[in-house]
PDB file of C-alpha atoms and ligand atoms in Angstrom:
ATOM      1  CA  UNK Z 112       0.000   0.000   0.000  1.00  0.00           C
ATOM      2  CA  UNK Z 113       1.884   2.593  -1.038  1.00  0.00           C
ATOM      3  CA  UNK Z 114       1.775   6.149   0.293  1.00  0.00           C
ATOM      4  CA  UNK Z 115      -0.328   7.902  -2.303  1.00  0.00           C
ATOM      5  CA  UNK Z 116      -3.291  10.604  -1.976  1.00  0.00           C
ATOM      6  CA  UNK Z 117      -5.965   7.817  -1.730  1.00  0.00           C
ATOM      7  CA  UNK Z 118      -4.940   6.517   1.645  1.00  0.00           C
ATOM      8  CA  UNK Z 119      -7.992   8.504   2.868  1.00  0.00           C
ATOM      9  CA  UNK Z 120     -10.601   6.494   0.322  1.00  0.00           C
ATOM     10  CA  UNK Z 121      -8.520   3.034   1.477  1.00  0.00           C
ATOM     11  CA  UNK Z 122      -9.302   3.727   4.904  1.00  0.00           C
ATOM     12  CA  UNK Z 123     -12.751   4.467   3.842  1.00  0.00           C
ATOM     13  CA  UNK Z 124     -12.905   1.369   1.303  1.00  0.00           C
ATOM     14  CA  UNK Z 125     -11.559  -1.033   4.043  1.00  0.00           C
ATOM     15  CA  UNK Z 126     -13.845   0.576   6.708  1.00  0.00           C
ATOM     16  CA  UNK Z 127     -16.653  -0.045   4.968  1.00  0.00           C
ATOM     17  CA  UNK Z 128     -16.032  -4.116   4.087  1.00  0.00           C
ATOM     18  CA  UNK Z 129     -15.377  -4.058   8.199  1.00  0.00           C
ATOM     19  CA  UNK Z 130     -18.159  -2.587   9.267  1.00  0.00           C
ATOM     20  CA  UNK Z 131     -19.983  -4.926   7.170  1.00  0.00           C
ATOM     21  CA  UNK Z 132     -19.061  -8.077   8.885  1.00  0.00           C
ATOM     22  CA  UNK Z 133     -19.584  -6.774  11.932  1.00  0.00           C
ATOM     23  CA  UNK Z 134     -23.019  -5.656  11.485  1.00  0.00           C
ATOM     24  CA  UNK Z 135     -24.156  -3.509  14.693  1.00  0.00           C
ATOM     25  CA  UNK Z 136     -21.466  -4.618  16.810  1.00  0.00           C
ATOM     26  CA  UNK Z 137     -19.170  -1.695  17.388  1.00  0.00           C
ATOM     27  CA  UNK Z 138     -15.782  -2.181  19.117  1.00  0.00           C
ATOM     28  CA  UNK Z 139     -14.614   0.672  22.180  1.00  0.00           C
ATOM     29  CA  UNK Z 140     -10.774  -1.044  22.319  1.00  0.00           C
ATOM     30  CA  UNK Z 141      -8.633  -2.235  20.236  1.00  0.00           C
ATOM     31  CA  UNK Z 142      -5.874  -4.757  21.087  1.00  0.00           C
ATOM     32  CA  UNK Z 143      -2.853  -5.836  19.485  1.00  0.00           C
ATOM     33  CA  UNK Z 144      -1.406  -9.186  20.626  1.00  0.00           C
ATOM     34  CA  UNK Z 145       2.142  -9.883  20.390  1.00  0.00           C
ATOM     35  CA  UNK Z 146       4.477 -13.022  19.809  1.00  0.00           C
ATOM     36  CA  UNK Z 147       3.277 -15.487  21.364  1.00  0.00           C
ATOM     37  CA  UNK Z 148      -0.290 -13.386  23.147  1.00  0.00           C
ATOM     38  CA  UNK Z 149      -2.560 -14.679  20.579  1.00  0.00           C
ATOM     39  CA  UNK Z 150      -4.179 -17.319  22.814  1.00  0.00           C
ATOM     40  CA  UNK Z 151      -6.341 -14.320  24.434  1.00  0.00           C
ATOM     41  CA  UNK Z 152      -8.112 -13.587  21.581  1.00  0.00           C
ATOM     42  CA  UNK Z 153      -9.500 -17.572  22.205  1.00  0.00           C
ATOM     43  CA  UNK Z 154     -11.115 -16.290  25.312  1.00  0.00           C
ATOM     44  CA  UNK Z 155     -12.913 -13.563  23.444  1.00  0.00           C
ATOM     45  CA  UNK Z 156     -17.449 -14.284  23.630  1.00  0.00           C
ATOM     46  CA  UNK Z 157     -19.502 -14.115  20.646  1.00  0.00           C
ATOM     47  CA  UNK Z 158     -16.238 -13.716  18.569  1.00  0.00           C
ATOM     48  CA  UNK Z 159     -16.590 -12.722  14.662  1.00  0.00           C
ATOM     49  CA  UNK Z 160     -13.147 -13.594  12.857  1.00  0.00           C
ATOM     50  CA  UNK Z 161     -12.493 -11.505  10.683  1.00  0.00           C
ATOM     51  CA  UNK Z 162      -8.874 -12.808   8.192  1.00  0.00           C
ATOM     52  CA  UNK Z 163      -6.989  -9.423   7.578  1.00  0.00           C
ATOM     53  CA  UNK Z 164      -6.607 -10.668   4.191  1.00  0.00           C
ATOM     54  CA  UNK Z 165     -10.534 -10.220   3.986  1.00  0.00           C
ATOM     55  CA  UNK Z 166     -10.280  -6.872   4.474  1.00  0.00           C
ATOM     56  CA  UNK Z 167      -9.152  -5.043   0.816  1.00  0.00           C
ATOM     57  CA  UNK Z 168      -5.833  -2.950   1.668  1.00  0.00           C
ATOM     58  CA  UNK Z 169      -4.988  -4.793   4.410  1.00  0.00           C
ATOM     59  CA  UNK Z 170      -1.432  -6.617   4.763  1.00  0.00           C
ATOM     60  CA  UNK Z 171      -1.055  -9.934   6.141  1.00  0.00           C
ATOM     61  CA  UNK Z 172       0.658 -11.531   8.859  1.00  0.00           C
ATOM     62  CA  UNK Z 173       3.960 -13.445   7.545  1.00  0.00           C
ATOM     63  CA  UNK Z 174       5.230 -13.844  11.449  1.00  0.00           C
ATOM     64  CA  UNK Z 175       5.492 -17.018  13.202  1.00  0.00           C
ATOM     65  CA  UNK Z 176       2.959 -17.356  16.001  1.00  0.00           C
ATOM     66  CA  UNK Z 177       0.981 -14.328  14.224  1.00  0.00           C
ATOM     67  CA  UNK Z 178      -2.440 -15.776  12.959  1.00  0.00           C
ATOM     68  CA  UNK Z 179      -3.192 -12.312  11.127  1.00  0.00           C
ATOM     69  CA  UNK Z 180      -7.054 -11.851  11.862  1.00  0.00           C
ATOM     70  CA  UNK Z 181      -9.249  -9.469  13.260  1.00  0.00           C
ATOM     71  CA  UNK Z 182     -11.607 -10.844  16.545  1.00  0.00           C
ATOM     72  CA  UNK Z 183     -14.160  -9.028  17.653  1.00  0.00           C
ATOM     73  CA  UNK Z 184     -16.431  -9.652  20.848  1.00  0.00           C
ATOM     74  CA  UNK Z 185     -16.654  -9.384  24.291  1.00  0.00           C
ATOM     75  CA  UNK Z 186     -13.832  -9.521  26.691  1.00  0.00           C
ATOM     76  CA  UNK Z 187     -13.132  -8.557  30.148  1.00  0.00           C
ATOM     77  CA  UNK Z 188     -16.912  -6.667  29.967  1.00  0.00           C
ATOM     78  CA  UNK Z 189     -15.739  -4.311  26.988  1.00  0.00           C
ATOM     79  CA  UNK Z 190     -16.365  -4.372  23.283  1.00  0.00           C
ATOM     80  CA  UNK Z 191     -12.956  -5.069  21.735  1.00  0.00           C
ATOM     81  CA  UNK Z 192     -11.488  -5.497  18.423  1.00  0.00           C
ATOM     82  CA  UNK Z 193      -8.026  -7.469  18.463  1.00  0.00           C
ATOM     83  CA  UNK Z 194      -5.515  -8.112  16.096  1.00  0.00           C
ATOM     84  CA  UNK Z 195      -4.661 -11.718  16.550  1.00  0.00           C
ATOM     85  CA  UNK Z 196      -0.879 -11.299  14.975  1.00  0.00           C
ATOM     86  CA  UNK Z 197       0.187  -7.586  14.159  1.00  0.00           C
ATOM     87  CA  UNK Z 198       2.236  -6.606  11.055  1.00  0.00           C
ATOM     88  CA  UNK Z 199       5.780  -5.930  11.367  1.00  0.00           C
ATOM     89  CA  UNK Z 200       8.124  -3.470   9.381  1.00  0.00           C
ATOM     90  CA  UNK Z 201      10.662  -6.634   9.689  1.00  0.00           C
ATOM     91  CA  UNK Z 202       8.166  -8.489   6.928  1.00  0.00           C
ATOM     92  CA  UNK Z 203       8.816  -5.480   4.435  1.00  0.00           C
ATOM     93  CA  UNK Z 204       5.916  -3.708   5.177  1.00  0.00           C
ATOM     94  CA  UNK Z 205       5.812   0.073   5.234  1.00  0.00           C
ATOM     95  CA  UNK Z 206       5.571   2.205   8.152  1.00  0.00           C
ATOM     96  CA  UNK Z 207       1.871   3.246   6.722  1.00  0.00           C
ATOM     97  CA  UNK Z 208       0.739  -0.349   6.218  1.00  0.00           C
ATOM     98  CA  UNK Z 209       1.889  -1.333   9.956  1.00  0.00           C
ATOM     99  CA  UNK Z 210       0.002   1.957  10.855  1.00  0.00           C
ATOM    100  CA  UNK Z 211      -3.017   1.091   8.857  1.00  0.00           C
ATOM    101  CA  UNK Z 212      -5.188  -1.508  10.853  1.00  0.00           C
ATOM    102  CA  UNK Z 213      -4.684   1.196  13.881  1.00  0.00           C
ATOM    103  CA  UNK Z 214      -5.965   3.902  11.518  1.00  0.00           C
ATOM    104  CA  UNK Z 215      -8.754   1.233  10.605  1.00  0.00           C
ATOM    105  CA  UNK Z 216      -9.632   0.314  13.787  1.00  0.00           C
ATOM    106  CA  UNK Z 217     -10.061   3.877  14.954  1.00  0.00           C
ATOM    107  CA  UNK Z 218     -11.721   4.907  11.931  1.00  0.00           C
ATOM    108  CA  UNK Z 219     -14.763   1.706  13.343  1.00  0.00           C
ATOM    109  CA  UNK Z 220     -14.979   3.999  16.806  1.00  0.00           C
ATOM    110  CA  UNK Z 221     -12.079   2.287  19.041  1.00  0.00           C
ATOM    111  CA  UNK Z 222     -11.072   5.399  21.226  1.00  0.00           C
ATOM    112  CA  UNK Z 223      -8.477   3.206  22.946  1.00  0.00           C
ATOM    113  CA  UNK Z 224      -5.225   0.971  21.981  1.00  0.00           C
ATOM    114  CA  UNK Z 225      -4.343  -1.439  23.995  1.00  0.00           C
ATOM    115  CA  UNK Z 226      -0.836  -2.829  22.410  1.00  0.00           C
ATOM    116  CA  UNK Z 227       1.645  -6.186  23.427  1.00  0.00           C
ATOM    117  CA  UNK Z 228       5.041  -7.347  22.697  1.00  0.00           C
ATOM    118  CA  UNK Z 229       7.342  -9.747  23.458  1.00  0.00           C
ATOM    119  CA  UNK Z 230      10.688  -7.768  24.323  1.00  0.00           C
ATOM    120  CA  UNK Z 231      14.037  -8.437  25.646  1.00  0.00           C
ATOM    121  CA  UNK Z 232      14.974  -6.971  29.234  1.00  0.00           C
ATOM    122  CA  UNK Z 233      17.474  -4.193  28.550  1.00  0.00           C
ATOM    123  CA  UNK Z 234      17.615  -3.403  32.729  1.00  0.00           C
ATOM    124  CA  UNK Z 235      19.416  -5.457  34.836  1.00  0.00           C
ATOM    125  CA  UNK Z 236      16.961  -5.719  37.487  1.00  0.00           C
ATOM    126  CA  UNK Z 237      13.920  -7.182  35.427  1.00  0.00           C
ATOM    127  CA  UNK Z 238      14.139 -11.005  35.366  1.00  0.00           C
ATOM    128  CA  UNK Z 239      12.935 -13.564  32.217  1.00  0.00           C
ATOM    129  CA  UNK Z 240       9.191 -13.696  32.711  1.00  0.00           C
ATOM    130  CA  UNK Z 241       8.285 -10.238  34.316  1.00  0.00           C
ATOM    131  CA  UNK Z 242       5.902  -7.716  32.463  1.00  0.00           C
ATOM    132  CA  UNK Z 243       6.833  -4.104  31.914  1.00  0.00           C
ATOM    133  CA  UNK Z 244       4.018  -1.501  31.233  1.00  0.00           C
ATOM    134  CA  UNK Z 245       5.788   1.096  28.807  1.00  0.00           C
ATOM    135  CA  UNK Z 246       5.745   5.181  30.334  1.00  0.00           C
ATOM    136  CA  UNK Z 247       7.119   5.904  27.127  1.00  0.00           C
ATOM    137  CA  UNK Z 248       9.056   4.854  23.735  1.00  0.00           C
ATOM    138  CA  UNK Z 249      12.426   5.333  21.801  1.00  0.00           C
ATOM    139  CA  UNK Z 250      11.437   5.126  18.310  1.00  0.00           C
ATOM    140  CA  UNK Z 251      14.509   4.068  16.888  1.00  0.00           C
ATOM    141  CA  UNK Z 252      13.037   1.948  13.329  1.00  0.00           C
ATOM    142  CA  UNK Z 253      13.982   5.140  11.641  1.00  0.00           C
ATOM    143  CA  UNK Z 254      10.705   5.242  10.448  1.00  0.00           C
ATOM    144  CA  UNK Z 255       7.344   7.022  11.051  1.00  0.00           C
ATOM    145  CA  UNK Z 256       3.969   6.206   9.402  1.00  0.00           C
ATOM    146  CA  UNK Z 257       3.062   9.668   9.266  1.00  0.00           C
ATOM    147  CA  UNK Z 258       5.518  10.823   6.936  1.00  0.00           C
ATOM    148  CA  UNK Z 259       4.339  11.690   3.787  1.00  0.00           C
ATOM    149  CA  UNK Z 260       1.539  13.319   2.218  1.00  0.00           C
ATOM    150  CA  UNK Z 261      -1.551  11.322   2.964  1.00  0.00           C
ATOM    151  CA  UNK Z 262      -1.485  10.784   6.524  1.00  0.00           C
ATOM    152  CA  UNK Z 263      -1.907  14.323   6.835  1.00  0.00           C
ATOM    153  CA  UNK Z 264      -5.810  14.314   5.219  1.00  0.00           C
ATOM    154  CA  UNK Z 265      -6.526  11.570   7.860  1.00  0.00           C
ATOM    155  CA  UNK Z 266      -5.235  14.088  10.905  1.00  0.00           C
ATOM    156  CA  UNK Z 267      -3.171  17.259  11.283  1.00  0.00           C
ATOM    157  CA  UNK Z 268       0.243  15.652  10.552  1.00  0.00           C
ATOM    158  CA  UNK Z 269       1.833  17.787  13.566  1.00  0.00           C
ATOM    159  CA  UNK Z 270       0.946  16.273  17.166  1.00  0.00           C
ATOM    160  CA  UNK Z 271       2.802  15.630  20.944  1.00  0.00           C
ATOM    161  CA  UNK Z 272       4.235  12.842  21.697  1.00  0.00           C
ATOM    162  CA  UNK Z 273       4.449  14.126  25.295  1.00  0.00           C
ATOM    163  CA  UNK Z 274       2.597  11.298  27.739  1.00  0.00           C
ATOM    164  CA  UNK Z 275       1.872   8.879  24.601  1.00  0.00           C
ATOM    165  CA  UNK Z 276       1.480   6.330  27.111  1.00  0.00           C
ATOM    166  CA  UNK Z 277      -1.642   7.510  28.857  1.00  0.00           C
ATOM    167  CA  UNK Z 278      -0.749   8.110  32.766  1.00  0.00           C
ATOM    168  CA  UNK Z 279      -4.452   7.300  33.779  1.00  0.00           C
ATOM    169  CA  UNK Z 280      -4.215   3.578  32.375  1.00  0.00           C
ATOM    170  CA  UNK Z 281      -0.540   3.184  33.201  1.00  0.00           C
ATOM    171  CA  UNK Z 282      -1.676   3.767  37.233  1.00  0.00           C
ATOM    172  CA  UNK Z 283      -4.844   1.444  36.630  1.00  0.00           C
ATOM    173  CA  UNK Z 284      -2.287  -1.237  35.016  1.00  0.00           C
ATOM    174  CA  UNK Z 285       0.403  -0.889  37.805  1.00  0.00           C
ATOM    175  CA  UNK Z 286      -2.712  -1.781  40.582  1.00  0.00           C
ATOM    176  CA  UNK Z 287      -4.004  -4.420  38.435  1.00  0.00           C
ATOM    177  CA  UNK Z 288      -1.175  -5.667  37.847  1.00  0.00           C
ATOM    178  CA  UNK Z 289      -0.217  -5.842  42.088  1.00  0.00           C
ATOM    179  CA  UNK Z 290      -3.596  -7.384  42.942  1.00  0.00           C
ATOM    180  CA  UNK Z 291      -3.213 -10.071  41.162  1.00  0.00           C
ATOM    181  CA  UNK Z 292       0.278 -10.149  42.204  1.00  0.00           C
ATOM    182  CA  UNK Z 293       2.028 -10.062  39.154  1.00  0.00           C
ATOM    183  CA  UNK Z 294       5.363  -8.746  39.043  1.00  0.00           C
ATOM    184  CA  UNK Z 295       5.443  -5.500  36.713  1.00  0.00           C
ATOM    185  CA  UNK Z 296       7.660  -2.928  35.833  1.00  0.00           C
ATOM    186  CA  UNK Z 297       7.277   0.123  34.233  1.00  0.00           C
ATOM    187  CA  UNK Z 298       9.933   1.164  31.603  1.00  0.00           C
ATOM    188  CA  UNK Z 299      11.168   3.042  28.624  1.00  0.00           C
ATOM    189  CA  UNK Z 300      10.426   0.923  25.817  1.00  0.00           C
ATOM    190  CA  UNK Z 301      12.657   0.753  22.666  1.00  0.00           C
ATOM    191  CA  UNK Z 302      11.458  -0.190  19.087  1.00  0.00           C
ATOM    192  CA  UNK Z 303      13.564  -1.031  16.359  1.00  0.00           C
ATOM    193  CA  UNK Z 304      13.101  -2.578  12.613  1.00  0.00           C
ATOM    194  CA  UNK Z 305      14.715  -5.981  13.032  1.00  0.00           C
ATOM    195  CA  UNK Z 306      15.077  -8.676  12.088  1.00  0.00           C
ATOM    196  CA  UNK Z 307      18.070  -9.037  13.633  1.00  0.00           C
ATOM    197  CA  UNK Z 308      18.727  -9.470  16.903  1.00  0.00           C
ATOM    198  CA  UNK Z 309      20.506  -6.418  18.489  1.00  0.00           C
ATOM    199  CA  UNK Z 310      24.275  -6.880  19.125  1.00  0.00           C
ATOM    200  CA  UNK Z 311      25.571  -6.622  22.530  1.00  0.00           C
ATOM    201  CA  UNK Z 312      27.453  -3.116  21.631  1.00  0.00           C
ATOM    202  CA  UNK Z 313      23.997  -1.963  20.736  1.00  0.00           C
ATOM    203  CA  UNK Z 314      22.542  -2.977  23.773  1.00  0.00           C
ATOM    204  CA  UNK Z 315      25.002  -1.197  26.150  1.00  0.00           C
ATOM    205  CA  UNK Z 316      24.568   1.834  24.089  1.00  0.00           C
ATOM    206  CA  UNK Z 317      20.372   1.984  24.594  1.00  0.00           C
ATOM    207  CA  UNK Z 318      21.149   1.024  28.053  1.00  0.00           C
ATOM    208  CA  UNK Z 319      22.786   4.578  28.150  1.00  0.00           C
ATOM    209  CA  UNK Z 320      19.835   6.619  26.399  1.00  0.00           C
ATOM    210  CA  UNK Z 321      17.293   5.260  29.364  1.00  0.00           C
ATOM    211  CA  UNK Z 322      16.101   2.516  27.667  1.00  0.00           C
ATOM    212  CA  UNK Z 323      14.629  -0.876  29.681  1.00  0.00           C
ATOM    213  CA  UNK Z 324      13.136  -2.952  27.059  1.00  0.00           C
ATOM    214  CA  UNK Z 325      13.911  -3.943  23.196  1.00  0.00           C
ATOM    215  CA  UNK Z 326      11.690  -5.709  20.800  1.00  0.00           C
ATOM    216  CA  UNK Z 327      10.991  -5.185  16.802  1.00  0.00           C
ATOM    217  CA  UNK Z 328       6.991  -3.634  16.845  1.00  0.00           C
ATOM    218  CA  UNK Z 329       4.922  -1.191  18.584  1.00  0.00           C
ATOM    219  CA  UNK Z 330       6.256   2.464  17.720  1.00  0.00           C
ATOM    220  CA  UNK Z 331       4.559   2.760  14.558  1.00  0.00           C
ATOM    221  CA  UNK Z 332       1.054   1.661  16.001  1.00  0.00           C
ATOM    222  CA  UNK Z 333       2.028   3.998  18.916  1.00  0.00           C
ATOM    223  CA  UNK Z 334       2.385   7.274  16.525  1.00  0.00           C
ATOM    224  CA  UNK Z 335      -0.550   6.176  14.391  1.00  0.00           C
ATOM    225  CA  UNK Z 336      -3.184   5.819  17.581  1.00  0.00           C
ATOM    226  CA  UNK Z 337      -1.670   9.102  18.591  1.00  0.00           C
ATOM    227  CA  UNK Z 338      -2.121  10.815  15.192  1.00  0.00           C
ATOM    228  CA  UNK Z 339      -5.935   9.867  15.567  1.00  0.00           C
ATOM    229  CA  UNK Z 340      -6.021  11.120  19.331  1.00  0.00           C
ATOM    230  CA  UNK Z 341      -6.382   7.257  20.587  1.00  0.00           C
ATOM    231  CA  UNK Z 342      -6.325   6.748  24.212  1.00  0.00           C
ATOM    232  CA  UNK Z 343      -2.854   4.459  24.671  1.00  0.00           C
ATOM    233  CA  UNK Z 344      -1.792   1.059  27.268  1.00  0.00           C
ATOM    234  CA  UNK Z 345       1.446  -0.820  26.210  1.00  0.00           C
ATOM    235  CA  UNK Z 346       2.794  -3.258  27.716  1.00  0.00           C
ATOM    236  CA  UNK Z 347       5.950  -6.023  27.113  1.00  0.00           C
ATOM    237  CA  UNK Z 348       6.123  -9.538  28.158  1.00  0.00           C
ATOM    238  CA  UNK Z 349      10.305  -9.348  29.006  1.00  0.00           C
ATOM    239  CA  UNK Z 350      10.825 -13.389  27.282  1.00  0.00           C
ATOM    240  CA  UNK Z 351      14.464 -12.718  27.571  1.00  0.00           C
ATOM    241  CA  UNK Z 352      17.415 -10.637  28.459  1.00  0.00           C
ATOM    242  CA  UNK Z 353      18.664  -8.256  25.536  1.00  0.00           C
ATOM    243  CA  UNK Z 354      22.046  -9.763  23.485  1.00  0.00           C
ATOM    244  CA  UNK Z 355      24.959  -9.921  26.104  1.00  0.00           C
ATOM    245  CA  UNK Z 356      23.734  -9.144  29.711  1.00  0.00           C
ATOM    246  CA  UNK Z 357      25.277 -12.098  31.451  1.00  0.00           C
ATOM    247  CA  UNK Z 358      25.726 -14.127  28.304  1.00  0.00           C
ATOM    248  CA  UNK Z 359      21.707 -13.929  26.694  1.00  0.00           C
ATOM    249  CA  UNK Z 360      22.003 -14.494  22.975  1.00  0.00           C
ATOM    250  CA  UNK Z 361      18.156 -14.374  22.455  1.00  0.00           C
ATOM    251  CA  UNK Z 362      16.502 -16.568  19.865  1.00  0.00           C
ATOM    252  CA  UNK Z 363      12.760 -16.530  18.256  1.00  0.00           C
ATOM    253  CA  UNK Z 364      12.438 -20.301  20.041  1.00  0.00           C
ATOM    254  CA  UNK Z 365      13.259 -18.968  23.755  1.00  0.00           C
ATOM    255  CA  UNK Z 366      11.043 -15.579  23.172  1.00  0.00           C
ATOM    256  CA  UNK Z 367       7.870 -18.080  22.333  1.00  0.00           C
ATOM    257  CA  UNK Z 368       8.529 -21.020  24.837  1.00  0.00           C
ATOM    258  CA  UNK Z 369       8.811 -18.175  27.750  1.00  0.00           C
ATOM    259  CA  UNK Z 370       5.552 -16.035  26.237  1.00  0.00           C
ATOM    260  CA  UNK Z 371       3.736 -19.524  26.235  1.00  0.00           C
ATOM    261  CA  UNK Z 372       4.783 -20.439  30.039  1.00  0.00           C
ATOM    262  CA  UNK Z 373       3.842 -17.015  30.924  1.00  0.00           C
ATOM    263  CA  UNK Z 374       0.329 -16.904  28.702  1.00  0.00           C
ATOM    264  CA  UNK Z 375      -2.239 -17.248  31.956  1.00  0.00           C
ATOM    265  CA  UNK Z 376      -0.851 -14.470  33.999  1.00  0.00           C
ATOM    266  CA  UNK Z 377      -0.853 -12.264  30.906  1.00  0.00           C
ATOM    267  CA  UNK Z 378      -4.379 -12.792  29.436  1.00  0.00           C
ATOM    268  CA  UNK Z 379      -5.429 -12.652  33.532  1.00  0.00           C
ATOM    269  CA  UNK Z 380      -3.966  -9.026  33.414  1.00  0.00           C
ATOM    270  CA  UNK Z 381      -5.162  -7.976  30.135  1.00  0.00           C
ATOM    271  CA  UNK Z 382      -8.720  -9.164  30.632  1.00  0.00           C
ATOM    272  CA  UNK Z 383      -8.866  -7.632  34.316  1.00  0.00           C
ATOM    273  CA  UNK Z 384      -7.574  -4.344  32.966  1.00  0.00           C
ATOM    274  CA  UNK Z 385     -10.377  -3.866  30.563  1.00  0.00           C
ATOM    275  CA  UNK Z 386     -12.826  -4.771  33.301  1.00  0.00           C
ATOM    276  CA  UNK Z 387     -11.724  -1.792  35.002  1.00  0.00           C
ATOM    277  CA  UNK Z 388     -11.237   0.452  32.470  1.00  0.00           C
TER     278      UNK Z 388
HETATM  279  N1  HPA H  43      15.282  -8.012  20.967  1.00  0.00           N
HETATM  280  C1  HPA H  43      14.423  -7.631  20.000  1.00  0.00           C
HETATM  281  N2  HPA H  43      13.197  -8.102  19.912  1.00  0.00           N
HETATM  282  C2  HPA H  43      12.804  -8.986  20.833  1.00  0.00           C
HETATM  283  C3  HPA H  43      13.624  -9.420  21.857  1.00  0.00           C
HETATM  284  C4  HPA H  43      14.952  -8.912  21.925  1.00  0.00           C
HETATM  285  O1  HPA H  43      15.758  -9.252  22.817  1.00  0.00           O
HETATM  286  N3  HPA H  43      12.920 -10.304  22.615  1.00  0.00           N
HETATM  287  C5  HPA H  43      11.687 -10.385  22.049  1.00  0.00           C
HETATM  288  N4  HPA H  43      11.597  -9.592  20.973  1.00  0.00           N
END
């Protein structure tokens, strides 16, 4: 999909096919599950699947562990839309087509993004298996989906990136997250293009700039929810510790066997948050 002055009428063209299979039901929150989350969307009621490649300029999913479909229905009380699998610059897609289901899915009337990831642990004091709700982002992919001329006819192309991470939902996640007694942390979050793992050089370096976690998605869908005034939650599952602290040399096989093991505690916290947002 590349940027051109019709991004407005795609949005418009894939709205409408959306809204179509969805009939009355009209999703409040939208939520993006990372490596290894998808199971939640299984615990979604009166689910409508929706295959992104049903919906006309829509990308797929090429990821492993990323089905690539929409699932609507009810979870934790709320009216949610999730992306079961999430599109990755990494795959070759453009900034603008990772951005695009968040456009889409604000453009149906979801006012709030609720986004996961499986990252490495860039600070020493998180441990393999610990959750860290994101205060803010490093975009470092080089990249932003709202570059160019299009994005600009959806919203004004110029907006703050000051408290992205919205404070409100970052409080209600830290006392969700301690009364259920899950250990949480809550960090600067760095995004880069991947594939590749980071080197160990690279690692020491974003340790320096105030970064705590590392993973390959998020930022994009971050500016784009932003760019449409979306309400935003983020949070990382840490499956690993980043390339050389005490000898980790992540690999795509440890990041899904630790997102598996932790899978209950996470769709626990997600599904309690929306019940009290
Ligand atoms: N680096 C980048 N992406 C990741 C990592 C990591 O250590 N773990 C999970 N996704």
């Amino acid at each position: 999909m590349p940027d051109g002055k019709n991004l407005v009428e795609k949005l418009r063209e894939s709205e409408s096919v959306l809204r179509d299979k969805l009939g009355d039901y009209s999703p409040e929150i939208a939520v993006v599950l990372g490596s290894g989350l998808g199971p939640l969307a299984q615990r979604i009621e009166d689910a409508i699947f929706i295959p992104f490649a049903d919906v006309p300029h829509m990308k797929t999913s090429t990821a492993t562990s990323h089905v690539g479909r929409f699932v609507a229905g009810i979870l934790g009380g709320k009216r949610v839309i999730c992306m079961q699998g999430r599109l990755h610059g990494y795959e070759g897609n453009t900034a603008q087509e990772v951005a695009y289901p968040i456009w889409l899915m604000g453009a149906i009337g979801a006012q709030t993004l609720i986004t996961t990831n499986a990252a490495g642990a860039i600070n020493e004091s998180y441990e393999v298996g610990d959750f860290c709700i994101m205060k803010d982002h490093i975009n470092f992919t080089g990249r932003n989906p709202v570059a160019g001329a299009s994005p600009n006819n959806i919203a004004s192309r110029f907006f703050s990136m000051y408290e992205a991470y919205d404070l409100k939902l970052r409080k209600l996640g830290l006392s969700v997250a301690s009364e259920l007694g899950i250990p949480v942390h809550e960090g600067v979050y760095l995004g880069l293009l991947g594939p590749s793992f980071e080197t160990a050089a690279e690692i020491r370096a974003f340790r320096t700039w105030g970064a705590d976690t590392v993973a390959m998605s998020v930022c994009e869908e971050v500016i784009a929810a932003r760019h449409i005034g979306m309400r935003v939650f983020g949070m990382s599952m840490c499956t690993n510790m980043a390339c050389g602290i005490e000898g980790a040399n992540p690999t795509d096989e440890e990041v899904l066997e630790i997102a598996k093991h932790r899978e209950a505690d996470f769709c626990l916290f997600i599904q309690t948050l929306l019940q009290r947002i």
